[in-house]
Amino acid sequence: QQQVKQSPQSLIVQKGGISIINCAYENTAFDYFPWYQQFPGKGPALLIAIRPDVSEKKEGRFTISFNKSAKQFSLHIMDSQPGDSATYFCAASKENRDDKIIFGKGTRLHILP
Amino acid sequence: DTGVSQNPRHKITKRGQNVTFRCDPISEHNRLYWYRQTLGQGPEFLTYFQNEAQLEKSRLLSDRFSAERPKGSFSTLEIQRTEQGDSAMYLCASSRYDRGEKLFFGSGTQLSVL
C-alpha cells in the first residue's frame, strides 16, 4: 500500500520556468509534510515542510501548496535554475515530529540551461 | 560538526556473505534512523533508535538484519547471509527529537550483492 503518491516521475523544465510536483496522501493522521531534495551520491536533504494548519508556505523560490480536503500537496519551484536539477521526494509523517517519515517514489527534475 | 557520517560508502559482496555498515550521527542527536533506498524509489524506513533503545522496526527488517546503537552514539547495521535483493543504498539519519529538529541524512552506503 503506497501511502504517499507522487507525480510526475520525471520532469523537464526550461530555465526560468516553474516546476510543479504533486503528491497525494491517504492517511488523515499525517500531520507533517516535508519535501526533500537529493543529488546523485548524496542523502536526501530537507527543502521545505508544511503542517496542515496552513494552506501555503513559501521559502525563497520554493512554495508548498496544501489542500487538506483533497489530501494533496504540491511543490512549486519558481524561476527554476539548472542547479535545481535533482530528485525531489514528497513525504509525510503521522506524528508531530519529523520522524518515521514515509516517502513518495520521487520526481527526477531536469532544468534545461 | 561535519554531519552524519556513513562508512563504507560502497560495499560489494558475494551472496551469502555478512556485511556491516556504520553510522556516526551528529553529536548530541539522540535519534538515529536507518532507511533503505532502491533505484528509482524513495527511502523506506527500516528502524530507529532513541539513545541506545531500538524503538521501532519495520517489517522490511527481516531476521537477517540487525541494528545496534551501543551507548547511544554510533550505530551499526548488519546483514547476514546477504541476498541479491539486499542490493540498495542504506541511509542513516539523525535528529534531536526533543528540539523537533529535522532529519539530517548521511550520504549512504551503496551495497551491491553479486
JSON list of C-alpha atoms in Angstrom, two decimals:
[
{"chain": "A", "resi": 1, "resn": "GLN", "atom": "CA", "xyz": [0.00, 0.00, 0.00]},
{"chain": "A", "resi": 2, "resn": "GLN", "atom": "CA", "xyz": [1.55, 3.23, -1.16]},
{"chain": "A", "resi": 3, "resn": "GLN", "atom": "CA", "xyz": [0.66, 5.89, 1.38]},
{"chain": "A", "resi": 4, "resn": "VAL", "atom": "CA", "xyz": [2.21, 8.83, -0.47]},
{"chain": "A", "resi": 5, "resn": "LYS", "atom": "CA", "xyz": [1.75, 9.00, -4.25]},
{"chain": "A", "resi": 6, "resn": "GLN", "atom": "CA", "xyz": [3.95, 11.38, -6.21]},
{"chain": "A", "resi": 7, "resn": "SER", "atom": "CA", "xyz": [3.79, 12.60, -9.79]},
{"chain": "A", "resi": 8, "resn": "PRO", "atom": "CA", "xyz": [5.26, 13.03, -12.30]},
{"chain": "A", "resi": 9, "resn": "GLN", "atom": "CA", "xyz": [8.12, 10.52, -12.24]},
{"chain": "A", "resi": 10, "resn": "SER", "atom": "CA", "xyz": [10.27, 12.87, -14.28]},
{"chain": "A", "resi": 11, "resn": "LEU", "atom": "CA", "xyz": [10.01, 16.49, -15.32]},
{"chain": "A", "resi": 12, "resn": "ILE", "atom": "CA", "xyz": [11.91, 18.70, -17.74]},
{"chain": "A", "resi": 13, "resn": "VAL", "atom": "CA", "xyz": [11.59, 22.48, -17.37]},
{"chain": "A", "resi": 14, "resn": "GLN", "atom": "CA", "xyz": [13.25, 25.36, -19.16]},
{"chain": "A", "resi": 15, "resn": "LYS", "atom": "CA", "xyz": [15.49, 27.64, -17.11]},
{"chain": "A", "resi": 16, "resn": "GLY", "atom": "CA", "xyz": [13.39, 30.38, -15.57]},
{"chain": "A", "resi": 17, "resn": "GLY", "atom": "CA", "xyz": [10.20, 28.33, -15.73]},
{"chain": "A", "resi": 18, "resn": "ILE", "atom": "CA", "xyz": [8.03, 26.97, -12.93]},
{"chain": "A", "resi": 19, "resn": "SER", "atom": "CA", "xyz": [8.50, 23.36, -11.83]},
{"chain": "A", "resi": 20, "resn": "ILE", "atom": "CA", "xyz": [5.45, 21.73, -10.23]},
{"chain": "A", "resi": 21, "resn": "ILE", "atom": "CA", "xyz": [5.47, 18.37, -8.46]},
{"chain": "A", "resi": 22, "resn": "ASN", "atom": "CA", "xyz": [2.34, 16.88, -6.95]},
{"chain": "A", "resi": 23, "resn": "CYS", "atom": "CA", "xyz": [1.68, 14.49, -4.09]},
{"chain": "A", "resi": 24, "resn": "ALA", "atom": "CA", "xyz": [-1.38, 12.82, -2.65]},
{"chain": "A", "resi": 25, "resn": "TYR", "atom": "CA", "xyz": [-1.71, 11.02, 0.65]},
{"chain": "A", "resi": 26, "resn": "GLU", "atom": "CA", "xyz": [-4.26, 8.63, 2.12]},
{"chain": "A", "resi": 27, "resn": "ASN", "atom": "CA", "xyz": [-3.82, 8.67, 5.88]},
{"chain": "A", "resi": 28, "resn": "THR", "atom": "CA", "xyz": [-5.61, 11.61, 7.51]},
{"chain": "A", "resi": 29, "resn": "ALA", "atom": "CA", "xyz": [-3.46, 11.09, 10.61]},
{"chain": "A", "resi": 30, "resn": "PHE", "atom": "CA", "xyz": [-0.47, 12.55, 8.76]},
{"chain": "A", "resi": 31, "resn": "ASP", "atom": "CA", "xyz": [0.34, 15.97, 10.19]},
{"chain": "A", "resi": 32, "resn": "TYR", "atom": "CA", "xyz": [3.74, 16.86, 8.76]},
{"chain": "A", "resi": 33, "resn": "PHE", "atom": "CA", "xyz": [4.56, 17.10, 5.06]},
{"chain": "A", "resi": 34, "resn": "PRO", "atom": "CA", "xyz": [8.20, 17.73, 4.08]},
{"chain": "A", "resi": 35, "resn": "TRP", "atom": "CA", "xyz": [9.86, 17.89, 0.70]},
{"chain": "A", "resi": 36, "resn": "TYR", "atom": "CA", "xyz": [13.36, 16.52, 0.31]},
{"chain": "A", "resi": 37, "resn": "GLN", "atom": "CA", "xyz": [15.92, 17.21, -2.40]},
{"chain": "A", "resi": 38, "resn": "GLN", "atom": "CA", "xyz": [18.50, 14.59, -3.33]},
{"chain": "A", "resi": 39, "resn": "PHE", "atom": "CA", "xyz": [21.54, 14.99, -5.56]},
{"chain": "A", "resi": 40, "resn": "PRO", "atom": "CA", "xyz": [23.33, 11.94, -7.02]},
{"chain": "A", "resi": 41, "resn": "GLY", "atom": "CA", "xyz": [25.56, 10.25, -4.47]},
{"chain": "A", "resi": 42, "resn": "LYS", "atom": "CA", "xyz": [24.09, 12.21, -1.58]},
{"chain": "A", "resi": 43, "resn": "GLY", "atom": "CA", "xyz": [21.44, 11.59, 1.02]},
{"chain": "A", "resi": 44, "resn": "PRO", "atom": "CA", "xyz": [18.14, 13.49, 0.93]},
{"chain": "A", "resi": 45, "resn": "ALA", "atom": "CA", "xyz": [18.14, 16.99, 2.41]},
{"chain": "A", "resi": 46, "resn": "LEU", "atom": "CA", "xyz": [15.09, 18.77, 3.79]},
{"chain": "A", "resi": 47, "resn": "LEU", "atom": "CA", "xyz": [14.00, 21.54, 1.45]},
{"chain": "A", "resi": 48, "resn": "ILE", "atom": "CA", "xyz": [10.76, 22.86, 2.94]},
{"chain": "A", "resi": 49, "resn": "ALA", "atom": "CA", "xyz": [7.94, 21.48, 5.08]},
{"chain": "A", "resi": 50, "resn": "ILE", "atom": "CA", "xyz": [4.34, 22.30, 5.95]},
{"chain": "A", "resi": 51, "resn": "ARG", "atom": "CA", "xyz": [1.79, 21.33, 8.58]},
{"chain": "A", "resi": 52, "resn": "PRO", "atom": "CA", "xyz": [-1.95, 21.04, 7.75]},
{"chain": "A", "resi": 53, "resn": "ASP", "atom": "CA", "xyz": [-2.99, 24.17, 9.65]},
{"chain": "A", "resi": 54, "resn": "VAL", "atom": "CA", "xyz": [-1.77, 26.37, 6.76]},
{"chain": "A", "resi": 55, "resn": "SER", "atom": "CA", "xyz": [-2.53, 26.21, 3.05]},
{"chain": "A", "resi": 56, "resn": "GLU", "atom": "CA", "xyz": [0.73, 27.61, 1.73]},
{"chain": "A", "resi": 57, "resn": "LYS", "atom": "CA", "xyz": [4.32, 28.05, 2.80]},
{"chain": "A", "resi": 58, "resn": "LYS", "atom": "CA", "xyz": [6.97, 29.92, 0.86]},
{"chain": "A", "resi": 59, "resn": "GLU", "atom": "CA", "xyz": [10.73, 29.90, 1.30]},
{"chain": "A", "resi": 60, "resn": "GLY", "atom": "CA", "xyz": [12.60, 31.79, -1.36]},
{"chain": "A", "resi": 61, "resn": "ARG", "atom": "CA", "xyz": [11.81, 30.26, -4.75]},
{"chain": "A", "resi": 62, "resn": "PHE", "atom": "CA", "xyz": [10.16, 27.20, -3.18]},
{"chain": "A", "resi": 63, "resn": "THR", "atom": "CA", "xyz": [6.46, 27.10, -2.25]},
{"chain": "A", "resi": 64, "resn": "ILE", "atom": "CA", "xyz": [4.32, 24.29, -0.84]},
{"chain": "A", "resi": 65, "resn": "SER", "atom": "CA", "xyz": [0.59, 24.44, -1.54]},
{"chain": "A", "resi": 66, "resn": "PHE", "atom": "CA", "xyz": [-1.55, 22.24, 0.71]},
{"chain": "A", "resi": 67, "resn": "ASN", "atom": "CA", "xyz": [-5.16, 21.13, 0.18]},
{"chain": "A", "resi": 68, "resn": "LYS", "atom": "CA", "xyz": [-6.34, 19.28, 3.27]},
{"chain": "A", "resi": 69, "resn": "SER", "atom": "CA", "xyz": [-9.79, 18.36, 1.94]},
{"chain": "A", "resi": 70, "resn": "ALA", "atom": "CA", "xyz": [-8.31, 16.83, -1.22]},
{"chain": "A", "resi": 71, "resn": "LYS", "atom": "CA", "xyz": [-5.41, 15.28, 0.71]},
{"chain": "A", "resi": 72, "resn": "GLN", "atom": "CA", "xyz": [-2.98, 16.74, -1.78]},
{"chain": "A", "resi": 73, "resn": "PHE", "atom": "CA", "xyz": [0.06, 18.97, -1.64]},
{"chain": "A", "resi": 74, "resn": "SER", "atom": "CA", "xyz": [2.46, 20.28, -4.22]},
{"chain": "A", "resi": 75, "resn": "LEU", "atom": "CA", "xyz": [5.89, 21.84, -4.57]},
{"chain": "A", "resi": 76, "resn": "HIS", "atom": "CA", "xyz": [6.37, 24.83, -6.85]},
{"chain": "A", "resi": 77, "resn": "ILE", "atom": "CA", "xyz": [9.86, 25.94, -7.82]},
{"chain": "A", "resi": 78, "resn": "MET", "atom": "CA", "xyz": [9.78, 29.42, -9.29]},
{"chain": "A", "resi": 79, "resn": "ASP", "atom": "CA", "xyz": [12.45, 30.70, -11.68]},
{"chain": "A", "resi": 80, "resn": "SER", "atom": "CA", "xyz": [13.88, 27.16, -11.95]},
{"chain": "A", "resi": 81, "resn": "GLN", "atom": "CA", "xyz": [17.67, 27.00, -12.34]},
{"chain": "A", "resi": 82, "resn": "PRO", "atom": "CA", "xyz": [19.99, 24.27, -13.65]},
{"chain": "A", "resi": 83, "resn": "GLY", "atom": "CA", "xyz": [21.27, 23.85, -10.08]},
{"chain": "A", "resi": 84, "resn": "ASP", "atom": "CA", "xyz": [17.77, 22.74, -9.09]},
{"chain": "A", "resi": 85, "resn": "SER", "atom": "CA", "xyz": [18.20, 19.59, -11.20]},
{"chain": "A", "resi": 86, "resn": "ALA", "atom": "CA", "xyz": [17.83, 16.78, -8.67]},
{"chain": "A", "resi": 87, "resn": "THR", "atom": "CA", "xyz": [15.38, 14.18, -7.42]},
{"chain": "A", "resi": 88, "resn": "TYR", "atom": "CA", "xyz": [12.61, 15.54, -5.23]},
{"chain": "A", "resi": 89, "resn": "PHE", "atom": "CA", "xyz": [10.68, 13.46, -2.71]},
{"chain": "A", "resi": 90, "resn": "CYS", "atom": "CA", "xyz": [7.47, 14.40, -1.00]},
{"chain": "A", "resi": 91, "resn": "ALA", "atom": "CA", "xyz": [6.90, 12.75, 2.34]},
{"chain": "A", "resi": 92, "resn": "ALA", "atom": "CA", "xyz": [4.51, 12.53, 5.25]},
{"chain": "A", "resi": 93, "resn": "SER", "atom": "CA", "xyz": [4.66, 11.74, 8.92]},
{"chain": "A", "resi": 94, "resn": "LYS", "atom": "CA", "xyz": [1.98, 10.80, 11.46]},
{"chain": "A", "resi": 95, "resn": "GLU", "atom": "CA", "xyz": [3.47, 12.39, 14.50]},
{"chain": "A", "resi": 96, "resn": "ASN", "atom": "CA", "xyz": [4.14, 15.94, 15.48]},
{"chain": "A", "resi": 97, "resn": "ARG", "atom": "CA", "xyz": [7.83, 15.41, 14.80]},
{"chain": "A", "resi": 98, "resn": "ASP", "atom": "CA", "xyz": [9.71, 14.69, 11.59]},
{"chain": "A", "resi": 99, "resn": "ASP", "atom": "CA", "xyz": [10.31, 11.04, 12.34]},
{"chain": "A", "resi": 100, "resn": "LYS", "atom": "CA", "xyz": [9.15, 7.80, 10.79]},
{"chain": "A", "resi": 101, "resn": "ILE", "atom": "CA", "xyz": [8.82, 9.70, 7.56]},
{"chain": "A", "resi": 102, "resn": "ILE", "atom": "CA", "xyz": [7.12, 7.93, 4.66]},
{"chain": "A", "resi": 103, "resn": "PHE", "atom": "CA", "xyz": [8.48, 8.98, 1.28]},
{"chain": "A", "resi": 104, "resn": "GLY", "atom": "CA", "xyz": [6.97, 9.13, -2.18]},
{"chain": "A", "resi": 105, "resn": "LYS", "atom": "CA", "xyz": [8.79, 7.49, -5.08]},
{"chain": "A", "resi": 106, "resn": "GLY", "atom": "CA", "xyz": [10.43, 10.70, -6.22]},
{"chain": "A", "resi": 107, "resn": "THR", "atom": "CA", "xyz": [10.47, 13.04, -9.21]},
{"chain": "A", "resi": 108, "resn": "ARG", "atom": "CA", "xyz": [13.61, 13.48, -11.30]},
{"chain": "A", "resi": 109, "resn": "LEU", "atom": "CA", "xyz": [13.72, 17.13, -12.26]},
{"chain": "A", "resi": 110, "resn": "HIS", "atom": "CA", "xyz": [15.94, 18.40, -15.06]},
{"chain": "A", "resi": 111, "resn": "ILE", "atom": "CA", "xyz": [16.23, 22.10, -15.77]},
{"chain": "A", "resi": 112, "resn": "LEU", "atom": "CA", "xyz": [17.39, 22.92, -19.28]},
{"chain": "A", "resi": 113, "resn": "PRO", "atom": "CA", "xyz": [20.02, 25.69, -19.43]},
{"chain": "B", "resi": 1, "resn": "ASP", "atom": "CA", "xyz": [30.21, 19.26, 13.22]},
{"chain": "B", "resi": 2, "resn": "THR", "atom": "CA", "xyz": [30.54, 17.64, 9.82]},
{"chain": "B", "resi": 3, "resn": "GLY", "atom": "CA", "xyz": [27.14, 15.98, 9.67]},
{"chain": "B", "resi": 4, "resn": "VAL", "atom": "CA", "xyz": [26.08, 12.34, 9.59]},
{"chain": "B", "resi": 5, "resn": "SER", "atom": "CA", "xyz": [28.92, 10.07, 8.54]},
{"chain": "B", "resi": 6, "resn": "GLN", "atom": "CA", "xyz": [28.46, 6.63, 6.99]},
{"chain": "B", "resi": 7, "resn": "ASN", "atom": "CA", "xyz": [31.09, 4.01, 6.24]},
{"chain": "B", "resi": 8, "resn": "PRO", "atom": "CA", "xyz": [31.87, 2.44, 3.94]},
{"chain": "B", "resi": 9, "resn": "ARG", "atom": "CA", "xyz": [30.47, 4.47, 1.04]},
{"chain": "B", "resi": 10, "resn": "HIS", "atom": "CA", "xyz": [30.39, 1.42, -1.20]},
{"chain": "B", "resi": 11, "resn": "LYS", "atom": "CA", "xyz": [30.37, -2.30, -0.44]},
{"chain": "B", "resi": 12, "resn": "ILE", "atom": "CA", "xyz": [30.47, -5.14, -2.94]},
{"chain": "B", "resi": 13, "resn": "THR", "atom": "CA", "xyz": [29.92, -8.60, -1.56]},
{"chain": "B", "resi": 14, "resn": "LYS", "atom": "CA", "xyz": [29.06, -12.08, -2.70]},
{"chain": "B", "resi": 15, "resn": "ARG", "atom": "CA", "xyz": [25.72, -13.62, -1.96]},
{"chain": "B", "resi": 16, "resn": "GLY", "atom": "CA", "xyz": [25.72, -15.39, 1.39]},
{"chain": "B", "resi": 17, "resn": "GLN", "atom": "CA", "xyz": [28.36, -13.19, 2.98]},
{"chain": "B", "resi": 18, "resn": "ASN", "atom": "CA", "xyz": [27.74, -10.98, 6.03]},
{"chain": "B", "resi": 19, "resn": "VAL", "atom": "CA", "xyz": [28.20, -7.21, 5.85]},
{"chain": "B", "resi": 20, "resn": "THR", "atom": "CA", "xyz": [28.23, -4.47, 8.47]},
{"chain": "B", "resi": 21, "resn": "PHE", "atom": "CA", "xyz": [27.73, -0.74, 7.98]},
{"chain": "B", "resi": 22, "resn": "ARG", "atom": "CA", "xyz": [28.50, 2.03, 10.42]},
{"chain": "B", "resi": 23, "resn": "CYS", "atom": "CA", "xyz": [26.77, 5.34, 11.02]},
{"chain": "B", "resi": 24, "resn": "ASP", "atom": "CA", "xyz": [28.09, 8.20, 13.14]},
{"chain": "B", "resi": 25, "resn": "PRO", "atom": "CA", "xyz": [25.30, 10.69, 13.83]},
{"chain": "B", "resi": 26, "resn": "ILE", "atom": "CA", "xyz": [25.61, 14.38, 14.52]},
{"chain": "B", "resi": 27, "resn": "SER", "atom": "CA", "xyz": [26.87, 14.73, 18.06]},
{"chain": "B", "resi": 28, "resn": "GLU", "atom": "CA", "xyz": [24.14, 15.13, 20.69]},
{"chain": "B", "resi": 29, "resn": "HIS", "atom": "CA", "xyz": [21.46, 13.86, 18.28]},
{"chain": "B", "resi": 30, "resn": "ASN", "atom": "CA", "xyz": [19.51, 11.37, 20.34]},
{"chain": "B", "resi": 31, "resn": "ARG", "atom": "CA", "xyz": [17.54, 9.80, 17.49]},
{"chain": "B", "resi": 32, "resn": "LEU", "atom": "CA", "xyz": [19.12, 7.69, 14.79]},
{"chain": "B", "resi": 33, "resn": "TYR", "atom": "CA", "xyz": [17.31, 6.14, 11.82]},
{"chain": "B", "resi": 34, "resn": "TRP", "atom": "CA", "xyz": [18.10, 3.60, 9.15]},
{"chain": "B", "resi": 35, "resn": "TYR", "atom": "CA", "xyz": [16.41, 3.76, 5.75]},
{"chain": "B", "resi": 36, "resn": "ARG", "atom": "CA", "xyz": [16.87, 1.71, 2.59]},
{"chain": "B", "resi": 37, "resn": "GLN", "atom": "CA", "xyz": [16.62, 3.21, -0.89]},
{"chain": "B", "resi": 38, "resn": "THR", "atom": "CA", "xyz": [16.47, 1.19, -4.08]},
{"chain": "B", "resi": 39, "resn": "LEU", "atom": "CA", "xyz": [16.94, 2.60, -7.56]},
{"chain": "B", "resi": 40, "resn": "GLY", "atom": "CA", "xyz": [14.06, 4.84, -8.60]},
{"chain": "B", "resi": 41, "resn": "GLN", "atom": "CA", "xyz": [12.34, 4.63, -5.23]},
{"chain": "B", "resi": 42, "resn": "GLY", "atom": "CA", "xyz": [12.07, 6.80, -2.18]},
{"chain": "B", "resi": 43, "resn": "PRO", "atom": "CA", "xyz": [13.78, 5.86, 1.08]},
{"chain": "B", "resi": 44, "resn": "GLU", "atom": "CA", "xyz": [11.97, 3.18, 3.08]},
{"chain": "B", "resi": 45, "resn": "PHE", "atom": "CA", "xyz": [12.05, 3.21, 6.87]},
{"chain": "B", "resi": 46, "resn": "LEU", "atom": "CA", "xyz": [13.86, 0.27, 8.48]},
{"chain": "B", "resi": 47, "resn": "THR", "atom": "CA", "xyz": [14.35, 1.09, 12.15]},
{"chain": "B", "resi": 48, "resn": "TYR", "atom": "CA", "xyz": [15.15, 3.84, 14.61]},
{"chain": "B", "resi": 49, "resn": "PHE", "atom": "CA", "xyz": [16.80, 4.35, 17.98]},
{"chain": "B", "resi": 50, "resn": "GLN", "atom": "CA", "xyz": [16.30, 6.87, 20.70]},
{"chain": "B", "resi": 51, "resn": "ASN", "atom": "CA", "xyz": [19.61, 6.93, 22.53]},
{"chain": "B", "resi": 52, "resn": "GLU", "atom": "CA", "xyz": [20.54, 3.23, 22.80]},
{"chain": "B", "resi": 53, "resn": "ALA", "atom": "CA", "xyz": [16.97, 1.89, 22.69]},
{"chain": "B", "resi": 54, "resn": "GLN", "atom": "CA", "xyz": [15.65, 0.48, 19.43]},
{"chain": "B", "resi": 55, "resn": "LEU", "atom": "CA", "xyz": [12.08, 1.77, 19.42]},
{"chain": "B", "resi": 56, "resn": "GLU", "atom": "CA", "xyz": [10.64, 0.51, 16.17]},
{"chain": "B", "resi": 57, "resn": "LYS", "atom": "CA", "xyz": [11.46, -1.97, 13.42]},
{"chain": "B", "resi": 58, "resn": "SER", "atom": "CA", "xyz": [9.81, -2.11, 10.01]},
{"chain": "B", "resi": 59, "resn": "ARG", "atom": "CA", "xyz": [8.52, -5.37, 8.57]},
{"chain": "B", "resi": 60, "resn": "LEU", "atom": "CA", "xyz": [11.20, -4.81, 5.92]},
{"chain": "B", "resi": 61, "resn": "LEU", "atom": "CA", "xyz": [13.79, -5.65, 8.55]},
{"chain": "B", "resi": 62, "resn": "SER", "atom": "CA", "xyz": [13.95, -9.43, 8.27]},
{"chain": "B", "resi": 63, "resn": "ASP", "atom": "CA", "xyz": [15.69, -11.59, 10.86]},
{"chain": "B", "resi": 64, "resn": "ARG", "atom": "CA", "xyz": [18.85, -11.44, 8.72]},
{"chain": "B", "resi": 65, "resn": "PHE", "atom": "CA", "xyz": [19.12, -7.75, 9.62]},
{"chain": "B", "resi": 66, "resn": "SER", "atom": "CA", "xyz": [20.25, -6.47, 12.99]},
{"chain": "B", "resi": 67, "resn": "ALA", "atom": "CA", "xyz": [20.96, -2.95, 14.14]},
{"chain": "B", "resi": 68, "resn": "GLU", "atom": "CA", "xyz": [22.64, -1.76, 17.28]},
{"chain": "B", "resi": 69, "resn": "ARG", "atom": "CA", "xyz": [23.46, 1.55, 18.87]},
{"chain": "B", "resi": 70, "resn": "PRO", "atom": "CA", "xyz": [25.67, 0.83, 21.87]},
{"chain": "B", "resi": 71, "resn": "LYS", "atom": "CA", "xyz": [26.00, 3.70, 24.33]},
{"chain": "B", "resi": 72, "resn": "GLY", "atom": "CA", "xyz": [23.63, 5.80, 22.22]},
{"chain": "B", "resi": 73, "resn": "SER", "atom": "CA", "xyz": [26.36, 7.05, 19.92]},
{"chain": "B", "resi": 74, "resn": "PHE", "atom": "CA", "xyz": [27.27, 5.40, 16.61]},
{"chain": "B", "resi": 75, "resn": "SER", "atom": "CA", "xyz": [25.13, 2.64, 15.12]},
{"chain": "B", "resi": 76, "resn": "THR", "atom": "CA", "xyz": [25.84, -0.48, 13.09]},
{"chain": "B", "resi": 77, "resn": "LEU", "atom": "CA", "xyz": [23.58, -2.29, 10.66]},
{"chain": "B", "resi": 78, "resn": "GLU", "atom": "CA", "xyz": [24.50, -5.90, 9.93]},
{"chain": "B", "resi": 79, "resn": "ILE", "atom": "CA", "xyz": [23.05, -8.04, 7.17]},
{"chain": "B", "resi": 80, "resn": "GLN", "atom": "CA", "xyz": [23.70, -11.77, 7.47]},
{"chain": "B", "resi": 81, "resn": "ARG", "atom": "CA", "xyz": [23.63, -14.20, 4.54]},
{"chain": "B", "resi": 82, "resn": "THR", "atom": "CA", "xyz": [23.19, -11.41, 2.01]},
{"chain": "B", "resi": 83, "resn": "GLU", "atom": "CA", "xyz": [20.87, -11.90, -0.94]},
{"chain": "B", "resi": 84, "resn": "GLN", "atom": "CA", "xyz": [20.82, -10.11, -4.28]},
{"chain": "B", "resi": 85, "resn": "GLY", "atom": "CA", "xyz": [17.60, -8.39, -3.22]},
{"chain": "B", "resi": 86, "resn": "ASP", "atom": "CA", "xyz": [19.54, -6.66, -0.44]},
{"chain": "B", "resi": 87, "resn": "SER", "atom": "CA", "xyz": [21.35, -4.53, -3.01]},
{"chain": "B", "resi": 88, "resn": "ALA", "atom": "CA", "xyz": [20.38, -0.95, -2.22]},
{"chain": "B", "resi": 89, "resn": "MET", "atom": "CA", "xyz": [21.55, 2.30, -0.71]},
{"chain": "B", "resi": 90, "resn": "TYR", "atom": "CA", "xyz": [21.39, 2.17, 3.07]},
{"chain": "B", "resi": 91, "resn": "LEU", "atom": "CA", "xyz": [20.83, 5.62, 4.53]},
{"chain": "B", "resi": 92, "resn": "CYS", "atom": "CA", "xyz": [21.34, 6.75, 8.09]},
{"chain": "B", "resi": 93, "resn": "ALA", "atom": "CA", "xyz": [19.76, 9.89, 9.54]},
{"chain": "B", "resi": 94, "resn": "SER", "atom": "CA", "xyz": [19.80, 11.56, 12.92]},
{"chain": "B", "resi": 95, "resn": "SER", "atom": "CA", "xyz": [17.83, 14.22, 14.75]},
{"chain": "B", "resi": 96, "resn": "ARG", "atom": "CA", "xyz": [17.49, 15.88, 18.14]},
{"chain": "B", "resi": 97, "resn": "TYR", "atom": "CA", "xyz": [13.96, 14.70, 18.88]},
{"chain": "B", "resi": 98, "resn": "ASP", "atom": "CA", "xyz": [13.24, 16.91, 21.89]},
{"chain": "B", "resi": 99, "resn": "ARG", "atom": "CA", "xyz": [14.00, 20.01, 19.83]},
{"chain": "B", "resi": 100, "resn": "GLY", "atom": "CA", "xyz": [11.77, 18.90, 16.97]},
{"chain": "B", "resi": 101, "resn": "GLU", "atom": "CA", "xyz": [14.65, 19.27, 14.56]},
{"chain": "B", "resi": 102, "resn": "LYS", "atom": "CA", "xyz": [14.59, 17.93, 11.07]},
{"chain": "B", "resi": 103, "resn": "LEU", "atom": "CA", "xyz": [16.25, 14.72, 9.99]},
{"chain": "B", "resi": 104, "resn": "PHE", "atom": "CA", "xyz": [19.81, 15.01, 8.72]},
{"chain": "B", "resi": 105, "resn": "PHE", "atom": "CA", "xyz": [20.76, 12.23, 6.32]},
{"chain": "B", "resi": 106, "resn": "GLY", "atom": "CA", "xyz": [24.18, 10.82, 5.62]},
{"chain": "B", "resi": 107, "resn": "SER", "atom": "CA", "xyz": [25.37, 10.08, 2.09]},
{"chain": "B", "resi": 108, "resn": "GLY", "atom": "CA", "xyz": [24.59, 6.41, 2.49]},
{"chain": "B", "resi": 109, "resn": "THR", "atom": "CA", "xyz": [26.32, 3.08, 1.91]},
{"chain": "B", "resi": 110, "resn": "GLN", "atom": "CA", "xyz": [25.73, 1.57, -1.51]},
{"chain": "B", "resi": 111, "resn": "LEU", "atom": "CA", "xyz": [25.56, -2.23, -1.21]},
{"chain": "B", "resi": 112, "resn": "SER", "atom": "CA", "xyz": [25.93, -4.46, -4.24]},
{"chain": "B", "resi": 113, "resn": "VAL", "atom": "CA", "xyz": [25.38, -8.18, -3.74]},
{"chain": "B", "resi": 114, "resn": "LEU", "atom": "CA", "xyz": [26.77, -10.28, -6.58]}
]
